Coordinates of C-alpha atoms and ligand atoms in Angstrom, one line a residue:
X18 CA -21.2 1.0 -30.6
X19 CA -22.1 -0.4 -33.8
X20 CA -25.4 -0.1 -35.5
X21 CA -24.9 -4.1 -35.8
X22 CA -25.4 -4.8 -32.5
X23 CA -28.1 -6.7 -30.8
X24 CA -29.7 -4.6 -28.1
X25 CA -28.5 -7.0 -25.6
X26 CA -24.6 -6.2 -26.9
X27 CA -25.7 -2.7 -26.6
X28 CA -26.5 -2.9 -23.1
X29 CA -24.2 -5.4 -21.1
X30 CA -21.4 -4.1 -19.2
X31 CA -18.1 -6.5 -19.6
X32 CA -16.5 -7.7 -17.0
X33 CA -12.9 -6.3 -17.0
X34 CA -9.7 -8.6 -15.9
X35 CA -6.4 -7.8 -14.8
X36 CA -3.6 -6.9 -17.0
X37 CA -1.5 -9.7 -19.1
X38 CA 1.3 -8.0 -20.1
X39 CA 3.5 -8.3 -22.7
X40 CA 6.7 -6.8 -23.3
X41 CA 8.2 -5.6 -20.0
X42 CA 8.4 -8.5 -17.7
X43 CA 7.0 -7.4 -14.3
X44 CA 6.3 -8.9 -11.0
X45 CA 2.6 -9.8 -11.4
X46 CA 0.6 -9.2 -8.2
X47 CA -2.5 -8.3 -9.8
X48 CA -4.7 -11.6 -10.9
X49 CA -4.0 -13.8 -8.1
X50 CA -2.0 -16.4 -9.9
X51 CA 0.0 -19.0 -8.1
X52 CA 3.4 -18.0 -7.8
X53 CA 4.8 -21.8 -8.2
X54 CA 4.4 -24.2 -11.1
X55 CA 1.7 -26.5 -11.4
X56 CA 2.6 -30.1 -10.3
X57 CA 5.0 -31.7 -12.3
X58 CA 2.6 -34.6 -13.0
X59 CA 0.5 -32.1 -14.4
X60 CA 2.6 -31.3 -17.1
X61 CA 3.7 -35.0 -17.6
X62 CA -0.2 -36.2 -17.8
X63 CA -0.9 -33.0 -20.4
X64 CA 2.2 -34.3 -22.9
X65 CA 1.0 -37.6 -22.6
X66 CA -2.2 -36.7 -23.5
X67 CA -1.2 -34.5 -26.4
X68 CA -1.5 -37.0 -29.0
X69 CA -3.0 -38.4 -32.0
X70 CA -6.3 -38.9 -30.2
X71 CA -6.8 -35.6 -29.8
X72 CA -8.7 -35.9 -33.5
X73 CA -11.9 -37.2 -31.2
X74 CA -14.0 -35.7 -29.3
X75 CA -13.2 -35.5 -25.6
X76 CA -15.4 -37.4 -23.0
X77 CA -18.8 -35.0 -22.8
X78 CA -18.7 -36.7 -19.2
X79 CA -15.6 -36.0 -18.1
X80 CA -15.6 -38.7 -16.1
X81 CA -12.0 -38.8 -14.8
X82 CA -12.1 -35.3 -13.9
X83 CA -15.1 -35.5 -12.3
X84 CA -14.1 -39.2 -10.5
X85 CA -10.6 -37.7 -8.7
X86 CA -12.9 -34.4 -7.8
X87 CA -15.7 -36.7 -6.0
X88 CA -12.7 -38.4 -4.4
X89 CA -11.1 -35.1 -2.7
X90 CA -14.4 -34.3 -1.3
X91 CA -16.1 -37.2 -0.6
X92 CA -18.7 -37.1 -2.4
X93 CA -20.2 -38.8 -5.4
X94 CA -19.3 -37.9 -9.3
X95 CA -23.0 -37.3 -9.9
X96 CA -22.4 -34.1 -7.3
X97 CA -19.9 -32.8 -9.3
X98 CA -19.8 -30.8 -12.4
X99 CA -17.0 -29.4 -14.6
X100 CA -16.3 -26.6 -16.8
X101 CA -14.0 -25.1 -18.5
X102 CA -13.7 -22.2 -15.6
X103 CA -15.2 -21.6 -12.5
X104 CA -16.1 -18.3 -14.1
X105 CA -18.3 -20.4 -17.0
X106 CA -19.8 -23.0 -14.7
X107 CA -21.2 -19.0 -12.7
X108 CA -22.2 -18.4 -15.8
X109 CA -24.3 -21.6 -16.7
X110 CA -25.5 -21.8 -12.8
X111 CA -27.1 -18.2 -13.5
X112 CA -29.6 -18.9 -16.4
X113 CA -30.0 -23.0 -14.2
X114 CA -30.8 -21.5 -11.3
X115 CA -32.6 -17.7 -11.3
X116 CA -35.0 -16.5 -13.1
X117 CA -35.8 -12.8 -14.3
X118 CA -37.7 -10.6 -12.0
X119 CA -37.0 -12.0 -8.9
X120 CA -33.4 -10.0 -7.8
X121 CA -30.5 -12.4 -6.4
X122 CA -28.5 -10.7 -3.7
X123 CA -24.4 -10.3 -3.7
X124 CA -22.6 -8.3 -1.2
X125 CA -22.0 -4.7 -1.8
X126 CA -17.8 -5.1 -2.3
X127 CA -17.4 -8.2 -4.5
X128 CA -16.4 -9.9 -7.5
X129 CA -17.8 -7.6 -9.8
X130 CA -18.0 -10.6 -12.8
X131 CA -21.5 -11.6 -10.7
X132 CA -23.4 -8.5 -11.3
X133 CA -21.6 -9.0 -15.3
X134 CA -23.2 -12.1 -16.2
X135 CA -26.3 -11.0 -13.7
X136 CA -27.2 -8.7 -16.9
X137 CA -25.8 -10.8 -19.6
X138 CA -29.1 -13.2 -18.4
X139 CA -31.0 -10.1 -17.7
X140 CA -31.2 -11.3 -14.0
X141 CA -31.6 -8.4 -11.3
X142 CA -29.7 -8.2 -8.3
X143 CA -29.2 -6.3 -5.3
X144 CA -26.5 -5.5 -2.9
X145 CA -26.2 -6.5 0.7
X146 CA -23.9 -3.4 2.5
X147 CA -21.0 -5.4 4.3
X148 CA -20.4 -4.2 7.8
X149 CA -17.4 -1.3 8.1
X150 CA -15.2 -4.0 8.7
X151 CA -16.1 -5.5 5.4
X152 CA -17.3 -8.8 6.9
X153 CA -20.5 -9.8 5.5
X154 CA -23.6 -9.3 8.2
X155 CA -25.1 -12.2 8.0
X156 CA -28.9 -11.0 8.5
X157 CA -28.3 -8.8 5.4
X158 CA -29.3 -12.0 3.3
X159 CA -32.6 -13.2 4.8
X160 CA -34.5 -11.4 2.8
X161 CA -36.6 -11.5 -0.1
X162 CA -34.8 -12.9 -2.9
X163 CA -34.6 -14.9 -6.2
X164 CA -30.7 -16.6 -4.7
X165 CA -27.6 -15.8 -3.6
X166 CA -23.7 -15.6 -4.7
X167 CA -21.0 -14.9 -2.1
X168 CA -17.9 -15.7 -2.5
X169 CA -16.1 -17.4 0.7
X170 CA -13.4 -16.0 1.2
X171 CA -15.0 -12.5 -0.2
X172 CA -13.2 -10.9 -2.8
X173 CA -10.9 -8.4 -2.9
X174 CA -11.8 -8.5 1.2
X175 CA -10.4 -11.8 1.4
X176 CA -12.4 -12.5 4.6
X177 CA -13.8 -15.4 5.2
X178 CA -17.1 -16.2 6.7
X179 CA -17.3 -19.1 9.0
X180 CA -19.4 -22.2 7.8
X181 CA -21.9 -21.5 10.8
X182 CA -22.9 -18.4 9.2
X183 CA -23.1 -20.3 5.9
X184 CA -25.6 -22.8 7.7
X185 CA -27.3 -19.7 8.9
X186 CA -27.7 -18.1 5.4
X187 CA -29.1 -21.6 3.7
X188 CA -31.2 -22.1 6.5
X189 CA -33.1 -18.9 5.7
X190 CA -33.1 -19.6 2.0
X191 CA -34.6 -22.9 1.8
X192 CA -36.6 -21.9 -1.4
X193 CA -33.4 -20.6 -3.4
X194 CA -29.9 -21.7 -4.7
X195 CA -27.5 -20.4 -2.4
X196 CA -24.1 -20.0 -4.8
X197 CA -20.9 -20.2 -2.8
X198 CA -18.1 -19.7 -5.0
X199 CA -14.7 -21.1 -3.3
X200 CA -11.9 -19.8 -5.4
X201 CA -9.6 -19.4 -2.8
X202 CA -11.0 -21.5 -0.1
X203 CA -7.7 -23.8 0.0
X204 CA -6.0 -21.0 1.9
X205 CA -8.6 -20.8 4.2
X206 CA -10.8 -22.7 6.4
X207 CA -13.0 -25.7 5.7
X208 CA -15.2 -25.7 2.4
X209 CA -19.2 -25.9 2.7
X210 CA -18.6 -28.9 0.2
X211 CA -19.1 -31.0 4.1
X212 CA -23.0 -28.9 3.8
X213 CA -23.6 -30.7 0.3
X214 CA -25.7 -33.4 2.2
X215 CA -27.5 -31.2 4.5
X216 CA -28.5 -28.6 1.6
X217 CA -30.0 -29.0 -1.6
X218 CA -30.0 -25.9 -2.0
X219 CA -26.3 -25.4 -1.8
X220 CA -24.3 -25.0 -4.7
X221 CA -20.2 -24.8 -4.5
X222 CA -17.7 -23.6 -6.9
X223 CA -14.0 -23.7 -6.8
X224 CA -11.5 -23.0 -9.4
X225 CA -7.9 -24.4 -10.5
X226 CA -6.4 -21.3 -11.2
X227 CA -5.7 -20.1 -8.1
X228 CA -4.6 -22.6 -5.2
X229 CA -3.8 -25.5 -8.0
X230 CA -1.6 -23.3 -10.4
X231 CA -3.7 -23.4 -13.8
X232 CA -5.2 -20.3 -14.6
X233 CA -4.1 -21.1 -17.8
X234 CA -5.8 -24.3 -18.3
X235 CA -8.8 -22.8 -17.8
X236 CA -10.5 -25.3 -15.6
X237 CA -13.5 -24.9 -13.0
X238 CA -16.2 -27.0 -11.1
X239 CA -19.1 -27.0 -8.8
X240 CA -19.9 -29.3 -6.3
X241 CA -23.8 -29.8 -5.0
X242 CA -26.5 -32.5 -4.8
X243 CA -27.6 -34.3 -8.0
X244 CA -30.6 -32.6 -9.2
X245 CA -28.7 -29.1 -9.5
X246 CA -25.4 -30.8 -11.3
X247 CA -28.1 -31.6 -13.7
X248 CA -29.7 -28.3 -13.9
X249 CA -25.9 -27.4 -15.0
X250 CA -26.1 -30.0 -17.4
X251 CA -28.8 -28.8 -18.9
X252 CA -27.7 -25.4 -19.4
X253 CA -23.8 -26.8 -20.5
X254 CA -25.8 -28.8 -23.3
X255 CA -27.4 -26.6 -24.9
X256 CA -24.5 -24.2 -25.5
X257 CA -21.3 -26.8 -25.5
X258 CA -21.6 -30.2 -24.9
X259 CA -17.2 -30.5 -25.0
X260 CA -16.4 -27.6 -22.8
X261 CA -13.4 -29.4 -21.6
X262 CA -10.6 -30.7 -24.1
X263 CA -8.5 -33.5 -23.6
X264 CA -5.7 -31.7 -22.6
X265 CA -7.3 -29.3 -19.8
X266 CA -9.1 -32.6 -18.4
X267 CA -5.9 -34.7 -18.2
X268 CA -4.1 -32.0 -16.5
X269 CA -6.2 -31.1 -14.2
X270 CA -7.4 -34.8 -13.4
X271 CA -3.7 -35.1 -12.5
X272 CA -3.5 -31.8 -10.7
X273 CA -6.7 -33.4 -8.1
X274 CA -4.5 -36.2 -7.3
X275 CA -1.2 -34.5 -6.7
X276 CA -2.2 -34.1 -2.8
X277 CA 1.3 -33.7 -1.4
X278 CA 2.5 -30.6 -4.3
X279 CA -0.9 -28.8 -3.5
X280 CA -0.4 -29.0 0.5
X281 CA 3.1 -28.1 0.2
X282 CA 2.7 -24.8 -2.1
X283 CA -0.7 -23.5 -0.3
X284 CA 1.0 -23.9 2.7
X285 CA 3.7 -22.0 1.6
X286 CA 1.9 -19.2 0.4
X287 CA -0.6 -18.7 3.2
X288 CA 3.1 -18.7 5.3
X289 CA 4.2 -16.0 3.0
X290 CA 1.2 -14.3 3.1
X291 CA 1.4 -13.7 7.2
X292 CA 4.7 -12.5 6.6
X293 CA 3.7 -10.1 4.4
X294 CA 0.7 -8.7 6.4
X295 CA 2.6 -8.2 9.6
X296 CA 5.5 -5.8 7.8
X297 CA 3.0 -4.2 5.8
X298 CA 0.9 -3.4 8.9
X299 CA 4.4 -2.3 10.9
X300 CA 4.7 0.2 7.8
X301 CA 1.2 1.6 8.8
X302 CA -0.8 0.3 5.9
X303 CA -4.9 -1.0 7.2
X304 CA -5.2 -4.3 6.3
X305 CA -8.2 -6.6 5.9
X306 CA -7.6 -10.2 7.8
X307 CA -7.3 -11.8 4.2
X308 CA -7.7 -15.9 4.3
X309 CA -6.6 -15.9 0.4
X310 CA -3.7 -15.6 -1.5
X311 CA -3.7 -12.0 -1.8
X312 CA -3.8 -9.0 1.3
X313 CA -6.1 -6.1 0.7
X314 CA -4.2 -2.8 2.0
X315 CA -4.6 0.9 2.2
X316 CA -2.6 3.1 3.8
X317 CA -4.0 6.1 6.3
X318 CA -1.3 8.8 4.2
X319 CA -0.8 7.6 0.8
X320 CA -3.2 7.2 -1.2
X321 CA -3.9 4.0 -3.2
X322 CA -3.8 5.4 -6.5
X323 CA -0.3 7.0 -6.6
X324 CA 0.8 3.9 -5.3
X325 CA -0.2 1.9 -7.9
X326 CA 0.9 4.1 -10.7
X327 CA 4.8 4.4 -8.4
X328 CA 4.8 0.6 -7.7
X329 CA 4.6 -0.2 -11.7
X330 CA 7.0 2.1 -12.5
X331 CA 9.1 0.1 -10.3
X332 CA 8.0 -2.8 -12.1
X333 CA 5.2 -4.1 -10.0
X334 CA 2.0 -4.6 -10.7
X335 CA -1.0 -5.1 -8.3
X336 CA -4.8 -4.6 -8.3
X337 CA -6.9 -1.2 -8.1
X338 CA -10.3 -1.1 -8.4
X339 CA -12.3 2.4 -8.7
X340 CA -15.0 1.5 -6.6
X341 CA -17.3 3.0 -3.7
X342 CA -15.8 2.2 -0.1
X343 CA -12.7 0.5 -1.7
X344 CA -11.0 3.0 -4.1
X345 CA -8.1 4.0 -1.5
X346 CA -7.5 0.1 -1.0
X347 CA -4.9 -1.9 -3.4
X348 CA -5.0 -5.6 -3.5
X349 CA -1.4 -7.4 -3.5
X350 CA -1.4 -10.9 -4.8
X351 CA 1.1 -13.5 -3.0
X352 CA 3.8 -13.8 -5.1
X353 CA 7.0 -16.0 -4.1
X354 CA 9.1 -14.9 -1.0
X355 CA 11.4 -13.0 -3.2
X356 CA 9.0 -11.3 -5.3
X357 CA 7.7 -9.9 -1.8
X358 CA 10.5 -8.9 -0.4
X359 CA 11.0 -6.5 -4.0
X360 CA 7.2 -5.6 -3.1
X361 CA 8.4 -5.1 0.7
X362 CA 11.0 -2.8 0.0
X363 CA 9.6 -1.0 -3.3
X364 CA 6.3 0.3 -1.0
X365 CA 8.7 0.9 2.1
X366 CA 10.1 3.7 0.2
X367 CA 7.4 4.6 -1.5
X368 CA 5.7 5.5 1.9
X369 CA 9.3 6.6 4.0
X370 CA 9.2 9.0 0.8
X371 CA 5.4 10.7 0.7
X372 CA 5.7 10.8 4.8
X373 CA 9.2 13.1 4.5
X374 CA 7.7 15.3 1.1
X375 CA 3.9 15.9 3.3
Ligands
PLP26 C1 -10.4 -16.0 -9.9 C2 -11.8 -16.0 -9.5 C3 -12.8 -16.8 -10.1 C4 -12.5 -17.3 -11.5 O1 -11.7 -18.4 -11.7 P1 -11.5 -19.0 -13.1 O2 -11.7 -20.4 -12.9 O3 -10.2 -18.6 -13.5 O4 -12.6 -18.4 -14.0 C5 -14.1 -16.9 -9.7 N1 -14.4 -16.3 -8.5 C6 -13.6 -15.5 -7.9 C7 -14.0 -14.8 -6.6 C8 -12.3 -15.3 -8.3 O5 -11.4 -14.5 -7.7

C-alpha cells in the first residue's frame, strides 16, 4: 500500500495467473498452454512480417485478422472484433456493456479474472451456485440482472453446457448482453457463434492461446452482431486504438487459416485427454467430465494440496486454487502423451504411497 495510490488501486483485487517459471525446467500443467507448436505458417508469416514496416503503425482495423476470423465462422468482418487477448477484449466488453448498480451474474466456481475486472469498472456481480455436479443450473440465471459471463466449457470444471441451454439462458435475457467466453470451445462441442444471428444480445469470445498455440502472442476476439462489435470499438478507442501489432496480427491471421494443423493437434489432445481421465479415474481420483484441454481431479484419500506441493517436487506443475467447493480439486493441463505418462506415473505413486502410510 502506498500513500500514492488512487483509491481505486487501493481497492481492486488482481487477478492472479499461473506460474512462468524460470530456472528449473518443469513439465507445465498449470496454464493450459498447448503442448504442440503453433503452425509452422505461423512462424513463417511472423518473420515475414518482421520488417522494416514495422516503423508504421499497424492497421487500427485489422482487417486481415478480422477477414480469416469472419471466414471460419461464417459470418461477416463487421461481427467480429479483435484484441490483443481474449482477457482484454472481457475487459473492454465490461465498461461496453454493464453498467454500475445493476449486478451481472457469473457462476459460483469460475474464472475468477470476471469478478477482477468486475471491480476494476466498479461493476457488481453475483454468483449463481452450480449444481453438486458442478454443471451450471440453468434457471439459476433468469433472474434479475445487469448481464451475464459464463464461460462454455466452465472453468476449471471444464463442463460444457449444451447450446440448448445457451438458447434457454438468452432467451430469458433479452434486455442484457449475454457474454459467453469460448476459450476452450475447440475441444468441445459446437460454438454459440451459429446463435450470432438469432441473438443480439449474444456476445462470444475465444482466445488463441489455448486450442491455436499462442498464448504468447497474446491474441483474442469476440464474435456478435454489429452494433455490439461497435460498442467494443468504442471502448478499444478510447484507451488504444493499435491494440494489435503487426506481428501478433500476421501470426495469428495465419494461424485462422492453418485448418488442417489446428484439427490435427485438437484432436490429438482431446485423444490424450480421454486417456488420461480413464487411468486417472482407475487410480480412484473424482473427476469432472472436462470438454477442455485440461481434467479437474480430486482424489477421495489424498488431499489436493499435498499433491501439488509432491508433484512439483517431482517436477510437475499443475493448478490449485484455494477456493470454497474446489480446494481439494487440482486441475491438470493436457500436456503431450509423454509428458502424461511422467504425470501418470508421478501421481500413481504418489497415491500407492499415502494409501500404504494411512
Ligand atoms: C485462458 C482463458 C482466457 C484468457 O485467454 P487470453 O486470450 O490468453 O487472455 C479467458 N477465459 C478463460 C476461461 C480462460 O481460461
Amino acid at each position: 500500500m502506498s500513500r500514492y495510490w488512487s483509491d481505486l488501486a487501493r481497492t481492486i483485487v488482481p487477478y492472479v495467473a499461473g506460474e512462468q517459471p524460470t530456472g528449473r525446467t518443469y513439465i507445465k500443467l498449470n496454464t493450459n498452454e498447448n503442448p504442440y507448436p503453433p503452425s509452422p505458417r505461423v512462424i513463417d508469416a511472423i518473420k515475414s512480417a518482421a520488417n522494416e514496416r514495422l516503423r508504421l503503425y499497424p492497421d487500427p482495423e485489422c482487417r486481415e485478422l478480422r477477414t480469416a476470423i469472419a471466414h471460419y465462422y461464417d459470418l461477416s468482418i463487421d461481427e467480429v472484433f479483435v484484441g490483443n487477448s481474449s482477457d482484454e477484449v472481457l475487459a473492454f466488453a465490461l465498461p461496453a456493456f454493464f453498467n454500475p448498480g445493476s449486478p451481472i451474474l457469473l457462476p459460483d466456481v469460475t474464472y475468477t479474472f470476471y469478478p477482477t475486472i468486475a471491480g476494476l469498472f466498479r461493476i457488481d456481480h453475483k454468483t449463481v451456485p452450480l449444481s453438486a455436479d458442478f454443471t451450471i443450473p440453468v434457471e439459476g440465471f433468469f433472474r434479475e440482472n445487469g448481464g451475464i459471463i459464463i464461460p462454455n466449457p466452465n472453468a476449471p470444471t471444464g463442463i460444457y453446457l449444451p447450446l440448448d441451454a445457451i438458447r434457454s439462458i438468452l432467451d430469458n435475457n433479452k434486455e442484457h448482453v449475454v457474454i459467453i467466453d469460448e476459450a476452450y470451445i475447440d475441444f468441445a462441442g459446437p460454438s454459440a457463434a451459429r446463435l450470432i444471428r438469432e441473438y443480439p444480445n449474444l456476445l462470444v469470445t475465444q482466445t488463441f492461446s489455448k486450442s491455436r498455440a499462442l498464448a504468447g502472442l497474446r491474441v483474442g476476439f469476440a464474435l456478435g452482431q454489429r452494433e455490439l462489435i461497435q460498442g467494443l470499438d468504442r471502448v478499444k478507442n478510447c484507451i488504444n486504438a493499435y491494440t494489435l501489432d503487426r506481428l501478433a496480427l500476421a501470426g495469428a491471421a495465419a494461424a485462422m487459416r492453418d485448418r488442417a494443423y489446428f484439427e490435427e493437434t485438437t484432436a490429438k489432445i482431446k485423444h490424450t485427454r480421454e486417456r488420461v481421465a480413464a487411468r486417472l479415474r482407475e487410480i480412484g481420483f473424482i473427476i469432472t467430465s472436462s470438454q477442455a484441454n485440461f481434467v479437474f481431479i480430486s482424489h477421495p484419500k489424498v488431499p489436493a494440496g499435498a499433491l501439488l506441493r509432491q508433484l512439483r517436487e517431482k517436477g510437475i506443475l499443475v493448478r490449485y486454487f484455494n477456493a470454497p467447493r474446489i480446494d481439494n480439486y487440482l486441475r491438470v493441463s493436457i500436456g503431450t502423451d509423454e509428458e502424461m505418462d511422467v504425470f501418470l506415473k508421478a501421481i500413481e505413486e504418489l497415491v500407492a504411497g499415502k494409501q500404504q502410510s494411512s
